[in-house]
Structure formats: structure tokens, C-alpha cells
Short mmCIF file of C-alpha atoms in Angstrom, two decimals:
data_model
loop_
_atom_site.label_atom_id
_atom_site.label_comp_id
_atom_site.label_asym_id
_atom_site.label_seq_id
_atom_site.Cartn_x
_atom_site.Cartn_y
_atom_site.Cartn_z
CA THR T 1 -54.04 -20.12 22.34
CA GLN T 2 -51.19 -17.85 20.81
CA LEU T 3 -49.58 -19.12 17.77
CA LEU T 4 -47.02 -17.79 15.67
CA GLU T 5 -46.63 -19.07 12.12
CA GLN T 6 -43.75 -18.13 9.86
CA SER T 7 -43.75 -18.15 5.93
CA PRO T 8 -42.18 -19.38 3.97
CA GLN T 9 -40.80 -22.81 5.33
CA PHE T 10 -38.35 -22.90 3.28
CA LEU T 11 -36.28 -20.66 0.98
CA SER T 12 -33.49 -21.34 -1.46
CA ILE T 13 -31.91 -18.45 -3.01
CA GLN T 14 -28.77 -17.03 -5.04
CA GLU T 15 -26.27 -15.17 -3.35
CA GLY T 16 -26.76 -11.41 -3.86
CA GLU T 17 -30.83 -12.07 -3.98
CA ASN T 18 -33.12 -10.00 -1.53
CA LEU T 19 -35.59 -11.85 0.41
CA THR T 20 -38.22 -11.33 3.31
CA VAL T 21 -39.59 -14.10 5.57
CA TYR T 22 -42.54 -13.34 7.64
CA CYS T 23 -44.04 -14.02 11.34
CA ASN T 24 -47.53 -13.74 11.68
CA SER T 25 -50.39 -14.67 14.50
CA SER T 26 -53.81 -13.77 15.22
CA SER T 27 -52.69 -12.35 19.05
CA VAL T 28 -51.37 -9.01 20.05
CA PHE T 29 -47.71 -9.50 21.40
CA SER T 30 -46.10 -6.71 23.55
CA SER T 31 -42.72 -7.54 21.63
CA LEU T 32 -41.71 -10.05 19.04
CA GLN T 33 -37.76 -11.59 18.71
CA TRP T 34 -35.83 -12.89 15.88
CA TYR T 35 -33.21 -15.46 16.42
CA ARG T 36 -31.02 -17.72 13.76
CA GLN T 37 -29.86 -20.85 14.49
CA GLU T 38 -27.30 -22.24 12.56
CA PRO T 39 -27.23 -26.38 12.40
CA GLY T 40 -25.87 -28.21 15.30
CA GLU T 41 -26.02 -24.70 17.15
CA GLY T 42 -28.82 -23.25 19.52
CA PRO T 43 -30.55 -20.31 18.42
CA VAL T 44 -28.61 -16.87 18.60
CA LEU T 45 -30.99 -13.72 19.50
CA LEU T 46 -30.59 -10.99 16.44
CA VAL T 47 -33.36 -8.43 17.19
CA THR T 48 -36.15 -7.62 19.83
CA VAL T 49 -39.01 -4.99 18.29
CA VAL T 50 -41.72 -3.25 20.89
CA THR T 51 -43.12 -1.00 19.50
CA GLY T 52 -45.82 -1.08 16.95
CA GLY T 53 -44.36 0.56 13.46
CA GLU T 54 -40.83 0.15 14.81
CA VAL T 55 -38.09 -1.00 12.01
CA LYS T 56 -34.24 -1.89 13.02
CA LYS T 57 -31.52 -2.36 11.06
CA LEU T 58 -28.71 -5.15 11.63
CA LYS T 59 -26.51 -4.57 8.96
CA ARG T 60 -27.87 -6.24 5.83
CA LEU T 61 -31.24 -7.14 7.92
CA THR T 62 -34.12 -5.16 8.41
CA PHE T 63 -36.71 -5.86 11.29
CA GLN T 64 -40.57 -4.37 11.41
CA PHE T 65 -42.92 -5.25 14.02
CA GLY T 66 -46.53 -4.48 12.49
CA ASP T 67 -48.31 -1.61 13.55
CA ALA T 68 -50.85 -3.91 15.19
CA ARG T 69 -48.27 -5.42 16.67
CA LYS T 70 -49.64 -9.16 15.59
CA ASP T 71 -47.21 -9.52 12.77
CA SER T 72 -43.10 -9.30 11.93
CA SER T 73 -41.27 -9.20 9.07
CA LEU T 74 -37.57 -9.78 8.40
CA HIS T 75 -36.19 -8.51 5.15
CA ILE T 76 -31.91 -9.33 4.03
CA THR T 77 -30.61 -7.63 1.65
CA ALA T 78 -27.69 -9.02 -0.72
CA ALA T 79 -28.17 -12.28 1.15
CA GLN T 80 -24.80 -14.22 1.44
CA PRO T 81 -24.18 -17.66 2.40
CA GLY T 82 -23.23 -17.03 5.82
CA ASP T 83 -26.96 -15.97 6.12
CA THR T 84 -28.10 -19.57 5.83
CA GLY T 85 -29.46 -21.27 8.96
CA LEU T 86 -33.14 -21.41 10.42
CA TYR T 87 -35.30 -18.39 11.65
CA LEU T 88 -37.44 -18.32 14.28
CA CYS T 89 -39.49 -15.54 15.86
CA ALA T 90 -40.49 -15.55 19.58
CA GLY T 91 -43.09 -13.41 21.37
CA PRO T 92 -43.86 -13.51 25.04
CA SER T 93 -46.84 -15.79 26.45
CA GLY T 94 -46.86 -14.45 29.67
CA THR T 95 -45.05 -13.07 32.41
CA TYR T 96 -41.47 -15.30 31.78
CA LYS T 97 -41.80 -17.66 28.77
CA TYR T 98 -41.62 -16.85 25.12
CA ILE T 99 -43.36 -19.41 21.95
CA PHE T 100 -41.06 -19.68 19.55
CA GLY T 101 -42.50 -19.98 15.71
CA THR T 102 -42.46 -22.65 12.91
CA GLY T 103 -39.30 -21.01 11.63
CA THR T 104 -37.98 -20.23 7.74
CA ARG T 105 -35.42 -22.40 6.78
CA LEU T 106 -32.92 -20.47 4.45
CA LYS T 107 -30.22 -21.56 2.61
CA VAL T 108 -28.10 -19.28 0.45
CA LEU T 109 -26.33 -20.28 -2.51
CA ALA T 110 -22.73 -19.35 -3.34
CA ASP I 1 -16.64 -15.47 29.22
CA ALA I 2 -18.15 -18.89 28.11
CA GLY I 3 -21.61 -19.13 27.04
CA VAL I 4 -24.06 -21.95 28.18
CA ILE I 5 -22.48 -25.40 28.56
CA GLN I 6 -23.97 -28.81 27.55
CA SER I 7 -23.08 -32.16 27.56
CA PRO I 8 -22.93 -34.74 26.11
CA ARG I 9 -23.42 -33.09 22.55
CA HIS I 10 -24.77 -36.80 21.03
CA GLU I 11 -26.33 -39.33 23.09
CA VAL I 12 -27.57 -42.64 21.43
CA THR I 13 -29.47 -44.93 23.85
CA GLU I 14 -31.70 -47.99 23.91
CA MET I 15 -35.48 -47.82 24.68
CA GLY I 16 -36.12 -47.99 28.34
CA GLN I 17 -32.58 -46.78 29.49
CA GLU I 18 -31.90 -43.84 31.74
CA VAL I 19 -30.79 -40.46 30.15
CA THR I 20 -29.36 -37.74 31.84
CA LEU I 21 -28.66 -34.48 29.75
CA ARG I 22 -26.97 -31.83 31.51
CA CYS I 23 -26.22 -27.57 31.91
CA LYS I 24 -23.77 -25.10 32.83
CA PRO I 25 -25.84 -21.73 32.47
CA ILE I 26 -23.79 -18.66 32.02
CA SER I 27 -22.40 -17.32 35.37
CA GLY I 28 -24.69 -14.92 37.14
CA HIS I 29 -27.96 -15.79 34.85
CA ASN I 30 -30.79 -16.46 37.33
CA SER I 31 -33.13 -17.74 35.07
CA LEU I 32 -32.55 -21.25 33.41
CA PHE I 33 -34.90 -22.88 30.75
CA TRP I 34 -34.94 -26.40 29.65
CA TYR I 35 -36.24 -26.39 25.67
CA ARG I 36 -36.88 -29.39 22.90
CA GLN I 37 -36.67 -28.92 19.21
CA THR I 38 -38.58 -31.47 16.51
CA MET I 39 -38.67 -31.14 13.21
CA MET I 40 -42.77 -31.68 13.37
CA ARG I 41 -43.44 -29.56 16.78
CA GLY I 42 -40.56 -26.88 16.77
CA LEU I 43 -38.81 -25.27 19.87
CA GLU I 44 -40.77 -26.22 22.57
CA LEU I 45 -40.52 -25.06 26.60
CA LEU I 46 -39.93 -27.90 28.71
CA ILE I 47 -39.54 -25.92 32.16
CA TYR I 48 -38.29 -22.73 33.45
CA PHE I 49 -35.90 -22.23 36.44
CA ASN I 50 -35.82 -18.96 38.57
CA ASN I 51 -32.98 -18.83 41.34
CA ASN I 52 -32.75 -21.98 40.83
CA VAL I 53 -36.22 -22.78 41.81
CA PRO I 54 -38.66 -24.55 39.12
CA ILE I 55 -41.42 -22.06 38.42
CA ASP I 56 -43.27 -23.94 35.92
CA ASP I 57 -42.92 -27.20 34.68
CA SER I 58 -45.94 -27.55 32.26
CA GLY I 59 -44.09 -28.30 29.28
CA MET I 60 -42.83 -31.83 30.72
CA PRO I 61 -44.36 -34.20 28.83
CA GLU I 62 -45.04 -36.95 31.19
CA ASP I 63 -43.79 -37.75 34.34
CA ARG I 64 -40.98 -39.73 32.77
CA PHE I 65 -39.19 -36.14 32.71
CA SER I 66 -37.73 -34.85 35.42
CA ALA I 67 -35.84 -31.44 35.73
CA LYS I 68 -33.34 -30.53 38.77
CA MET I 69 -31.41 -27.77 39.46
CA PRO I 70 -29.28 -28.03 42.65
CA ASN I 71 -27.14 -25.01 42.40
CA ALA I 72 -26.67 -21.78 40.38
CA SER I 73 -24.23 -23.42 38.04
CA PHE I 74 -26.02 -26.67 36.81
CA SER I 75 -29.04 -28.22 35.84
CA THR I 76 -30.10 -31.94 34.94
CA LEU I 77 -33.01 -33.02 32.56
CA LYS I 78 -33.80 -36.59 33.31
CA ILE I 79 -35.61 -38.80 30.97
CA GLN I 80 -36.30 -42.57 32.61
CA PRO I 81 -37.43 -44.68 30.86
CA SER I 82 -36.58 -43.47 27.67
CA GLU I 83 -38.71 -43.88 24.49
CA PRO I 84 -38.27 -43.59 20.73
CA ARG I 85 -40.36 -40.32 20.64
CA ASP I 86 -38.26 -38.68 22.68
CA SER I 87 -35.79 -38.36 19.83
CA ALA I 88 -34.70 -34.72 19.48
CA VAL I 89 -32.09 -31.85 20.05
CA TYR I 90 -32.50 -30.89 23.90
CA PHE I 91 -31.23 -26.89 24.44
CA CYS I 92 -30.61 -25.27 27.69
CA ALA I 93 -30.74 -21.44 27.84
CA SER I 94 -29.78 -18.65 30.63
CA GLY I 95 -30.97 -15.34 30.98
CA PRO I 96 -30.04 -12.66 33.57
CA MET I 97 -33.08 -11.29 34.40
CA GLY I 98 -36.33 -12.92 36.07
CA GLY I 99 -37.72 -13.42 32.33
CA PRO I 100 -36.65 -14.57 28.87
CA TYR I 101 -36.09 -10.91 27.47
CA GLU I 102 -32.49 -12.13 26.99
CA GLN I 103 -32.15 -16.00 26.54
CA TYR I 104 -28.41 -17.03 25.35
CA PHE I 105 -28.94 -20.96 24.14
CA GLY I 106 -26.63 -23.85 24.54
CA PRO I 107 -25.47 -25.93 20.96
CA GLY I 108 -28.04 -28.48 22.70
CA THR I 109 -27.69 -32.44 22.96
CA ARG I 110 -29.18 -34.07 19.72
CA LEU I 111 -30.66 -37.55 21.85
CA THR I 112 -31.30 -40.27 20.07
CA VAL I 113 -33.51 -43.41 21.32
CA THR I 114 -33.45 -46.63 19.63
#
């Protein structure tokens, strides 16, 4: 059974701090996606990483896919209150299914 | 362009009642997914439709749950009879291809069964 474990589960930081959240599995994934979900809304896709070792940047967010394609990280530089939300990683399981990680709930305090 | 539309946004019902959740996918998308999200179990796929046809319903928890997609612009998820453990947020998502490579989620329906 493929599982995606995310850490930490909860993170509360001050505005301006840097942070990294992790998504780990014992299984190899052909790609991984990261989503952000704000309270009362559905998840919104941030990025898809497909190549081992790949690094993608989205403004202050940096996403990395592990060389072995079993893990991924999301680094946020100079966090802002608008970054608050639930961060989910997701990986394909079969032709059309994606399984979602356990999530990291981030709160950035002004 | 409008995103995925779900209704109602909130539903409170008593145990044993029938509940129907509705979804209008993004026009032109041919994949539709129903998910359930709880604190304990996270986001779980319930059922997947491709071109209005149910492809995989292995995530549907019990026979009390059923889903239909009568046309490309409408889907329903029905729970009959509802139970308190069905309380969760239910999301509908649609995608432009025959797979989940891009999924666009609706705002969700928060269901509370008392």
C-alpha cells in the first residue's frame, strides 16, 4: 500500500521566518504534486514535480523531488500570513488515482 | 470561467435521512472525482468518473453511498440513510484529461449528521 507521510503535522511560525515541510514514502512515485488548501476551500494545485532531483520555484516557494523519487520537500522563504493553510502532497496510484498525504497545517502569525 | 460548483455548501441532517450532494464540473473536463476529507483519515477518493461513466467506485465506503453522473455537467453523491460517522467535508474535483494530472477542486460541502 502506498502511503505519503507529511511532517510536521502542525507548524506555527512568525511572519518573515523560513520553513520546510516534508513528504515521505517508502514507495517510488513517477511524480508528486503539492496543493495548498485554505480554510473553507478546496485544495489548489501549486506544482507537479516529475524528475528525480528536480527543483521548481514558485515565487517564495521552492519544491524539490528526491533523487530516488520517494520524497519531496517544500521550502517557504520569508513566510507571510497569506501562506497559512493546509499543505498536501499527492502522488499517482495507478492510471487515474492520486493518493494524498496526511498534510501539514501551517499558521503564519503577523 | 467558473470553477467547480458544489451545493449545498453546508448540510446538517439527522441520522437516517437521505442526503444528496451536487456538483457541476468545469465545462470541457471529462474526469470527475468525489473525495471525502476528515481529520482522522485525510482526503480519500470515493469514486471516479470518466466521460460520465463510473470507472472506479472502490472507495465508496458502503452501499449507503451512491453516485451518478447523468451528463457531462452534473453529478450527485447520495447517502441513504446517513449516519453520524458520515460527517465530513465532501469535495468534487474535475480534470481535463482521462486522469488526475490536473484536478480542480470545488469548495466542498460540509456535512454534519446528528
